[in-house]
Coordinates of C-alpha atoms and ligand atoms in Angstrom, one line a residue:
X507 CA -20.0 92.4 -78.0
X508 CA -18.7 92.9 -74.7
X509 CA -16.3 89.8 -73.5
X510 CA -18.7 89.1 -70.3
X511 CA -22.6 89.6 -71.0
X512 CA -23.8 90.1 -67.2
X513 CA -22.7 92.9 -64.9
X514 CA -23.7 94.1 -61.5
X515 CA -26.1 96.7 -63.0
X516 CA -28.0 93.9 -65.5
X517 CA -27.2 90.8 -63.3
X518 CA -30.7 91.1 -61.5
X519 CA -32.7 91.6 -63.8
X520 CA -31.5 88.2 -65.7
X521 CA -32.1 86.4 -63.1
X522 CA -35.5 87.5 -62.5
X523 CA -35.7 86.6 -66.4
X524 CA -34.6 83.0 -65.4
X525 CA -37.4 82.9 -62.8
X526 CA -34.4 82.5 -60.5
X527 CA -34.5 85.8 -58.1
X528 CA -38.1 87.7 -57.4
X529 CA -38.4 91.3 -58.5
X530 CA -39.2 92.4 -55.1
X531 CA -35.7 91.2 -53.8
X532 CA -34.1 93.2 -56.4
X533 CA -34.2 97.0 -53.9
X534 CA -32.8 94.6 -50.6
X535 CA -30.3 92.5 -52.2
X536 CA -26.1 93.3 -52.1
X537 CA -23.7 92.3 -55.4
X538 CA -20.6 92.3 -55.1
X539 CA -17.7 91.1 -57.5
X540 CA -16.0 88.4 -57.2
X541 CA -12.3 88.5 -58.7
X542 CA -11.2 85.0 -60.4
X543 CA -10.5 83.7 -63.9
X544 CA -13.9 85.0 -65.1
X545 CA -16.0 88.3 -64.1
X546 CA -18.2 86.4 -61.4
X547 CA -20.8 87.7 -59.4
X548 CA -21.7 87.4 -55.6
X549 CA -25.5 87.6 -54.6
X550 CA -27.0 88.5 -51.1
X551 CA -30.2 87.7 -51.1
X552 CA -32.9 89.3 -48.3
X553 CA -33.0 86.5 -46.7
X554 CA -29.1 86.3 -46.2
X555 CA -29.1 83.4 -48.9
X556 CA -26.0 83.9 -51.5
X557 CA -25.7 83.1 -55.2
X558 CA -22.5 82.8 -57.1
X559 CA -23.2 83.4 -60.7
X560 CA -20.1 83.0 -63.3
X561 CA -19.6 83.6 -67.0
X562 CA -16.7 82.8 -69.1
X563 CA -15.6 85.5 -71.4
X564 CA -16.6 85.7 -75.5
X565 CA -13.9 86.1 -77.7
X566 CA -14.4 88.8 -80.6
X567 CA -16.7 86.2 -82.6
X568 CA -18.8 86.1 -79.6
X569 CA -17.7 82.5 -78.4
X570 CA -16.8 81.2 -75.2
X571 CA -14.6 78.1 -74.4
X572 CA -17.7 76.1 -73.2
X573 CA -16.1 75.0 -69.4
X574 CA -19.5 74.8 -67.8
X575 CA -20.9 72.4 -70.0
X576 CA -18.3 69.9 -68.4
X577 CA -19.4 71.0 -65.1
X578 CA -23.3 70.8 -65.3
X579 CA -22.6 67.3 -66.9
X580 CA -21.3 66.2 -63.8
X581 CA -24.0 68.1 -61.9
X582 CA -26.8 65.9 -64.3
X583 CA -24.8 62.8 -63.7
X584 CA -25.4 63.2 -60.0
X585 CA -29.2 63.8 -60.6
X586 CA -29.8 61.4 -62.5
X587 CA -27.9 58.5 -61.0
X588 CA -29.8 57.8 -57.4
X589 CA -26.6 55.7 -55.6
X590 CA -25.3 59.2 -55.8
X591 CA -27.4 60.8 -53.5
X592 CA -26.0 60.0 -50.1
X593 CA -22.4 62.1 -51.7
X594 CA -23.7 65.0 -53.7
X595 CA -23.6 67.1 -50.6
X596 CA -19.6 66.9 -51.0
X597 CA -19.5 68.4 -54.5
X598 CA -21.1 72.4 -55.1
X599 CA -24.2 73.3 -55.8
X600 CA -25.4 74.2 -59.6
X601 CA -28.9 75.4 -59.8
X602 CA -29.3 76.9 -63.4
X603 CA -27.3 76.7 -66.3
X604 CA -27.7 78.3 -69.7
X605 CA -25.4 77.0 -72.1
X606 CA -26.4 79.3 -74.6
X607 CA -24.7 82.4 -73.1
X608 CA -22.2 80.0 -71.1
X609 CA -23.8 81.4 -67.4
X610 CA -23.6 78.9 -64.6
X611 CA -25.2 79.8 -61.2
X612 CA -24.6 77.9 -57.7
X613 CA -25.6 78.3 -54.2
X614 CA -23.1 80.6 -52.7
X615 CA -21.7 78.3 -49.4
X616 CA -21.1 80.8 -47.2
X617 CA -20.1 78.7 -44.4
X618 CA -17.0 76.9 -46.3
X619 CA -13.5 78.5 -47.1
X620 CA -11.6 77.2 -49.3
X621 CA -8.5 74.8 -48.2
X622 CA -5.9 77.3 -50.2
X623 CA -7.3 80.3 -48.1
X624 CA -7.8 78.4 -44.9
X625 CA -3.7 77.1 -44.8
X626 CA -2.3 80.5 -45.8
X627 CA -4.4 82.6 -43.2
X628 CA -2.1 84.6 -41.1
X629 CA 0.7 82.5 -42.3
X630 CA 0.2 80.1 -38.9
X631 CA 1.7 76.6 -40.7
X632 CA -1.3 74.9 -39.4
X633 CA -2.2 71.9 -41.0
X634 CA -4.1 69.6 -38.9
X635 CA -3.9 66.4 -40.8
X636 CA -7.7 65.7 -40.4
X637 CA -9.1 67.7 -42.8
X638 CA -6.8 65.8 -45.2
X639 CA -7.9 62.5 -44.0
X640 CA -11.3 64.3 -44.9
X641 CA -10.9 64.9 -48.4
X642 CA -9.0 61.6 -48.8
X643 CA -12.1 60.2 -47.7
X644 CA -14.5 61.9 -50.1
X645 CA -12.3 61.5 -52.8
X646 CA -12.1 57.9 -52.7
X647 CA -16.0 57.8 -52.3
X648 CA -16.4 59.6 -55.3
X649 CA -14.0 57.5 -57.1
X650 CA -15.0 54.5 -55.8
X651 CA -18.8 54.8 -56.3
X652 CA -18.3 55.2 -59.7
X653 CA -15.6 52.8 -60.6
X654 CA -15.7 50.4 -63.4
X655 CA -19.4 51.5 -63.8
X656 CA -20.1 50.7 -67.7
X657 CA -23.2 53.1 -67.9
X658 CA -21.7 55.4 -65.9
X659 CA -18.8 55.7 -68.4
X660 CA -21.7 55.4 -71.1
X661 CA -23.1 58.7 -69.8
X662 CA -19.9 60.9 -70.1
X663 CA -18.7 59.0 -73.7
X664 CA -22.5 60.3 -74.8
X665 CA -22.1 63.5 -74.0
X666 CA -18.6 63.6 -74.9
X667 CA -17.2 67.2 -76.1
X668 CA -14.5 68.8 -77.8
X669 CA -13.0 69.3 -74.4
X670 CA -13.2 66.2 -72.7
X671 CA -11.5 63.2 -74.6
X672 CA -11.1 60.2 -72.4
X673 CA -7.7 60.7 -72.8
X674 CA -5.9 63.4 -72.3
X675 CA -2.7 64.3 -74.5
X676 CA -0.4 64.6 -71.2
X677 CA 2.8 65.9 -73.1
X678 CA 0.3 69.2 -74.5
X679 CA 3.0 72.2 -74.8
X680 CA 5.8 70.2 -74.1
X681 CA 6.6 67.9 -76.8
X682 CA 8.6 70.6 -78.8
X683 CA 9.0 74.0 -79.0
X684 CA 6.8 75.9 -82.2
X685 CA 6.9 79.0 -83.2
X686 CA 3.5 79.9 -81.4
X687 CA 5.7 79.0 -77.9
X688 CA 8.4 81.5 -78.8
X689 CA 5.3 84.2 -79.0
X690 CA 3.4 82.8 -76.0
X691 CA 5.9 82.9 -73.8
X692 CA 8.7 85.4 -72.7
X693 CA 12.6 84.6 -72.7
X694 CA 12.3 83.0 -69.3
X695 CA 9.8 80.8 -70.7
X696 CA 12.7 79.6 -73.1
X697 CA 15.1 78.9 -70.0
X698 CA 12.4 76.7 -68.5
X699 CA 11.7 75.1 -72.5
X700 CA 16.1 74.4 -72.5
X701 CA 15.8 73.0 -69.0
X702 CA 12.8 70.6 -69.8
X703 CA 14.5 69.0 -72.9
X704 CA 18.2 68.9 -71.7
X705 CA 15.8 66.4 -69.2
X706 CA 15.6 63.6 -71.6
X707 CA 14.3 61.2 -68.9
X708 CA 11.1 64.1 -68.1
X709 CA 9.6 63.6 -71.4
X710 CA 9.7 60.4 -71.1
X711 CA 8.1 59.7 -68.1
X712 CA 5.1 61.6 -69.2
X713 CA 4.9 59.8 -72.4
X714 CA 4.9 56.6 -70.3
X715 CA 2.2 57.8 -67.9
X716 CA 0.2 59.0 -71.1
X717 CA -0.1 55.5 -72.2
X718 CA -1.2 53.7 -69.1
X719 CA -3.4 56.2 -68.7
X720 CA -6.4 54.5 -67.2
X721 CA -10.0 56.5 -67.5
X722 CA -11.9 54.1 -65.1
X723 CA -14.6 56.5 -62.8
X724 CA -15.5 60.2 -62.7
X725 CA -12.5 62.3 -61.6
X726 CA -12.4 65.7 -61.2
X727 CA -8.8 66.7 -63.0
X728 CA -8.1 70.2 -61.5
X729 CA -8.2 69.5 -57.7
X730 CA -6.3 71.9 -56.3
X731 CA -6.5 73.3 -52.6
X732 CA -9.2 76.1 -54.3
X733 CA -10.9 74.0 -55.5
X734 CA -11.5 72.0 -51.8
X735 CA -14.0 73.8 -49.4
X736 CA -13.7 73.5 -45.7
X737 CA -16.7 73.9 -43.6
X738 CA -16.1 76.6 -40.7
X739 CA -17.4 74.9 -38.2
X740 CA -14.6 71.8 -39.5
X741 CA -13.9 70.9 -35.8
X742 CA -17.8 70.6 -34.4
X743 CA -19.6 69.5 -37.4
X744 CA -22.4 66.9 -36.8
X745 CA -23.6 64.3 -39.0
X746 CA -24.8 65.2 -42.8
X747 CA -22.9 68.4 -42.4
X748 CA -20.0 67.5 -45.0
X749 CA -16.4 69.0 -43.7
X750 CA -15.2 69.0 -47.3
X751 CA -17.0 69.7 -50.6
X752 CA -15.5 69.6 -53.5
X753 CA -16.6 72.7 -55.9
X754 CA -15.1 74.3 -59.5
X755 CA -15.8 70.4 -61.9
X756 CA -15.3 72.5 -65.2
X757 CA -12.9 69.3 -66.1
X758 CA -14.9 66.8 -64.1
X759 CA -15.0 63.8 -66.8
X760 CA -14.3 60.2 -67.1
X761 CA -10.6 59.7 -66.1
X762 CA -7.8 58.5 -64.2
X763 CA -8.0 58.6 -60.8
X764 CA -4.8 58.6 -59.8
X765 CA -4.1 62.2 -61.7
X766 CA -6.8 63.8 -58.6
X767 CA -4.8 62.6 -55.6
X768 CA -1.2 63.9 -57.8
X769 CA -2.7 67.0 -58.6
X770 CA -3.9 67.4 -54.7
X771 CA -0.7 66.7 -53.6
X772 CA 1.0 69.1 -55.5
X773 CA -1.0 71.6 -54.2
X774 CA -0.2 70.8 -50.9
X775 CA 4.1 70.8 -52.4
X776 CA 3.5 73.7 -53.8
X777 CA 2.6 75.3 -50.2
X778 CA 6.0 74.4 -49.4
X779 CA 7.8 75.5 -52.5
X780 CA 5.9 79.1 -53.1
X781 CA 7.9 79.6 -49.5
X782 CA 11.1 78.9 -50.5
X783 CA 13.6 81.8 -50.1
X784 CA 15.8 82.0 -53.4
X785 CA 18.7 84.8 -54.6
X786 CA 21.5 84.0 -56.9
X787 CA 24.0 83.1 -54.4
X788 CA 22.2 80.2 -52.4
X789 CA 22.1 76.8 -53.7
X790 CA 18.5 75.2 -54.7
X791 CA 18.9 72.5 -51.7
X792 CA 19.5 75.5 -49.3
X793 CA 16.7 77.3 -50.7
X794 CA 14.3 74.4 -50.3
X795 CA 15.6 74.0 -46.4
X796 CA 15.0 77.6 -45.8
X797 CA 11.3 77.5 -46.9
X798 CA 9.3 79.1 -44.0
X799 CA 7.2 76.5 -43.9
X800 CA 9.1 73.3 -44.6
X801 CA 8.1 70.6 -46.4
X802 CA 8.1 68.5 -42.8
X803 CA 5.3 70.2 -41.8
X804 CA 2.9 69.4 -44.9
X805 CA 4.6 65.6 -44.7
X806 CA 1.3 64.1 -42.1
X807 CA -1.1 66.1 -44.5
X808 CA 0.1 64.2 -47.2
X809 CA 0.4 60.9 -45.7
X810 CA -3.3 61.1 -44.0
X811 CA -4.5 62.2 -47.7
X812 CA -3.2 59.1 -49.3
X813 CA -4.0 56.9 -46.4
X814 CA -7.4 57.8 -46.1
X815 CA -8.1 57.2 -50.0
X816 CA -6.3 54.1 -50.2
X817 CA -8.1 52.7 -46.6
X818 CA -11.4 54.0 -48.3
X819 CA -10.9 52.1 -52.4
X820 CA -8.7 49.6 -51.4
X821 CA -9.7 47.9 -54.5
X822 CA -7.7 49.9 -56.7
X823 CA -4.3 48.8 -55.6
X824 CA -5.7 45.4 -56.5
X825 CA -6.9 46.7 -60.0
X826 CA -3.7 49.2 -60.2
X827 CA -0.6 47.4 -58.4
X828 CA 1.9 50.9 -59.0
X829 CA -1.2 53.4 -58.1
X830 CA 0.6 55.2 -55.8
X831 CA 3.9 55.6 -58.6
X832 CA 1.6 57.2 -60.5
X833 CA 0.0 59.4 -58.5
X834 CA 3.6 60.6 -57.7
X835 CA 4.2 61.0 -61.2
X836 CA 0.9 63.0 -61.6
X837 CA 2.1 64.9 -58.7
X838 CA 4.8 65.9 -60.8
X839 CA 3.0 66.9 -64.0
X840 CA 0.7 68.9 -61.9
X841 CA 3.8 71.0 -60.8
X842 CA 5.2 71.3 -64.5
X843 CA 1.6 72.5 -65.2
X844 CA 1.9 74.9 -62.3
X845 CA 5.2 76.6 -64.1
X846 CA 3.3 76.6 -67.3
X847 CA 0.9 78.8 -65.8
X848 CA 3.5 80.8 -64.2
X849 CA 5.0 81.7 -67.0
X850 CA 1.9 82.6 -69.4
X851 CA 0.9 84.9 -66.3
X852 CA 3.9 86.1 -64.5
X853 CA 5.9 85.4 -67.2
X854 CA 8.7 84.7 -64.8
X855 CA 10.8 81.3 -64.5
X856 CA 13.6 82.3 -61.2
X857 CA 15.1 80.1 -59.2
X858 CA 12.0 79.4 -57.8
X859 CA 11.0 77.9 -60.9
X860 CA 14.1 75.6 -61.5
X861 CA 13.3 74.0 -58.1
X862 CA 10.3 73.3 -58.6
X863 CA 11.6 71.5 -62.3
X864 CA 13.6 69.7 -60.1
X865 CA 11.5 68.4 -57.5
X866 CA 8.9 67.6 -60.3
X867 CA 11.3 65.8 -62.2
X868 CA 12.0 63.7 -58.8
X869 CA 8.2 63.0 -58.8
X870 CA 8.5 62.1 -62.5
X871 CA 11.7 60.2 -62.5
X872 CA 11.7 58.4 -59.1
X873 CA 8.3 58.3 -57.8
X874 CA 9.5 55.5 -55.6
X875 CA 12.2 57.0 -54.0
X876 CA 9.6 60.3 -53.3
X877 CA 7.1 58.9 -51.3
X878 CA 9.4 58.6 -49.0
X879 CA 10.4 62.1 -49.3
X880 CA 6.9 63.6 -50.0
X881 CA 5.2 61.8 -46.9
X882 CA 8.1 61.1 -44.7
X883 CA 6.4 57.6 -44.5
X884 CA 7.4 53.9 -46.2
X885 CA 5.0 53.5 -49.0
X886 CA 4.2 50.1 -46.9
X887 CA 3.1 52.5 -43.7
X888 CA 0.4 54.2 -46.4
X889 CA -1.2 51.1 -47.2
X890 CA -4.3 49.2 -45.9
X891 CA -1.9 46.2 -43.7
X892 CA -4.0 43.4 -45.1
X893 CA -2.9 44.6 -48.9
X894 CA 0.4 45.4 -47.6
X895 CA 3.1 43.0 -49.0
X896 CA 5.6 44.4 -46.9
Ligands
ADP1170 N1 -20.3 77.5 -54.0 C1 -19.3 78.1 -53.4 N2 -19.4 78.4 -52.0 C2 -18.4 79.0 -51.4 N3 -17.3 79.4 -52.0 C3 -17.1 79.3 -53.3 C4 -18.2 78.6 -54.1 N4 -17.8 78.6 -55.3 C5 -16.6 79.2 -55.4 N5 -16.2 79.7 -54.2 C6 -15.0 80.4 -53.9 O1 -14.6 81.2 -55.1 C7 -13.4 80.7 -55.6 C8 -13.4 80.6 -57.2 O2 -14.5 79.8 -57.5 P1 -14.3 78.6 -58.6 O3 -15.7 78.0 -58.8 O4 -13.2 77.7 -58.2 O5 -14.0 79.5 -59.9 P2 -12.7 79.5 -60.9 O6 -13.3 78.8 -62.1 O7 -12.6 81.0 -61.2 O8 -11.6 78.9 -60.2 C9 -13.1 79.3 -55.0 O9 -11.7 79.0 -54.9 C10 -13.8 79.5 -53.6 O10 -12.9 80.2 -52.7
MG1171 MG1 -11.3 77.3 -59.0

């Protein structure tokens, strides 16, 4: 069996199968691939309307991982719970999904880009800080619409799978190094493994935010920049037109909340860091302050992305007094995930990667001490005044 079942020549005639597409659209339609993780497929319609149609990949015994069984869950969850309604136009749009041969199909938004694409076009270092008071905003009313809802968190513990467990082990591929690591990985991979355990104080940390992990509403645990859509028409939107939508909920379960605004914010870091200039004969701090586009620049981003959350679900610095020292922390782990994944694709740990270790294990280590640094703001300035104990 071939890894991926549909390709541009049978792709059609499936969803015509599926009572999705009609055979007379088939001779006027356009396909085009779409490169990511999985072989997905872009569809033109006649009427200019655009499907994106993914698959995950079978292993030789013809199974697939199961992600989109997470994801249409969440898409069911917003069906079937009506106080939803007024925000399922900020999340993507699934319209068929057949678990059997692990396809997934959504409405192609044509008029979005995604936040990753729109900050790195023509490398202009332009980052109004509105469209991050935007997704601030629809964060927290996801978050918040959903929190402390017991048949809400009845609904995912139902249909819990082999992939979503309430909590997550946070320390996964870190706690020690087996034998399996020394093949996964190559000889930088080792450097990075040395540097992460001579860092008694890392392992820690995430052991500590393992346990106080706190699943309380639906979170979407891999929100990175690509994962945010920004409408084009961002600056003249009207009413019901949602600036921001938040698409790719393969992991979308009942979690923590604070690990979405970390992982966010380590996207943003990561702009900053991926711009670094490194070679073996400047120091990490000198690389870090010639990044072309500094870390002062992303700074208001940040700040208007945690301000906006916080001044929208104000009630979870009542519920969660340190919130905001653990979404650093979560920052943090997001950026040791980041290197994980550098090194099982690149399979490359430079200088590059030992600064962003180091910044990570600032996040980690002394999440007080890096909101300051991460938002160039007091954490006092970041919080609604009347909670404010400042
Ligand atoms: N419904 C959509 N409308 C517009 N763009 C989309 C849509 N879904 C995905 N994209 C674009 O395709 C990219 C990959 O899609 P995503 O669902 O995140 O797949 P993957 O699981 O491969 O990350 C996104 O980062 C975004 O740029
Ligand atoms: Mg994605």
């Amino acid at each position: 069996m071939p890894p991926f079942i549909l390709s541009s020549q049978n792709v059609f005639d499936y969803l015509i199968s599926q009572g999705i597409c009609a055979k007379h659209d088939q001779s006027l339609s356009e396909i085009e691939l779409k490169p990511a993780k999985n072989f997905n497929l872009l569809l033109t319609l006649p009427e200019g309307e655009k499907l994106l149609v993914k698959q995950e990949p079978h292993n030789q015994e013809g199974k697939t991982a199961g992600e989109f069984l997470l994801e249409w869950r969440v898409h069911e969850f917003l069906k079937r719970f009506s106080e939803f309604s007024q925000i399922r136009s900020s999340f993507s749009e699934a319209i068929h999904f057949d678990a059997e041969n692990s396809i997934i199909v959504f409405n192609y938004l044509s008029n979005y880009q995604d936040l990753a694409d729109f900050y790195s076009r023509e490398n202009l270092n332009f980052f109004p800080p509105e469209i991050a008071t935007v997704v601030g905003t629809t964060l927290a009313s996801i978050h918040r619409l959903s929190f402390e809802r017991q048949e809400y968190r009845e609904f995912f513990r139902n249909t819990e799978s082999r992939l979503s467990q309430e909590t997550p082990n946070l320390t996964r591929g870190l706690d020690r190094i087996t034998p399996e690591v020394f093949g996964k990985y190559p000889a930088d991979g080792l450097k990075f493994f040395a540097l992460y355990q001579r860092y008694d104080s890392l392992g820690k940390a995430i052991a500590h935010l393992s346990d106080t992990f706190t699943p309380c509403c639906l979170t979407h645990n891999d929100l990175k920049l690509n994962n945010i859509l920004l409408s084009l028409n961002w600056q003249t939107a009207g009413e019901g037109e949602p600036i921001i939508r938040l698409i790719d909920w393969e992991r979308g379960t009942w979690g923590d909340p604070a690990n979405d605004l970390g992982t966010a914010i380590a996207s943003y870091l990561q702009i900053w860091l991926y711009s670094m200039i490194t070679g073996r004969t400047i120091a990490i701090e000198e690389s870090l302050r010639l990044a072309t586009t500094p870390l002062q620049l992303l700074q208001p981003s940040i700040a208007a992305l945690i301000t906006a959350y916080l001044a929208h679900f104000p009630e979870i610095l009542e519920r969660c007094p340190d919130f905001l020292l653990r979404v650093m922390q979560f920052s943090g782990l997001a950026l040791i995930r980041a290197i994980q994944a550098m090194l099982q694709h690149q399979k490359t740990f430079g200088n590059s990667g030992i600064c962003i270790l180091q910044v990570a294990k600032s996040l980690l280590c002394r999440p007080e001490a890096s909101i300051t640094t991460v938002c160039g703001q007091q954490a006092s300035d970041l919080i609604p005044t009347h909670l404010s104990h400042a």
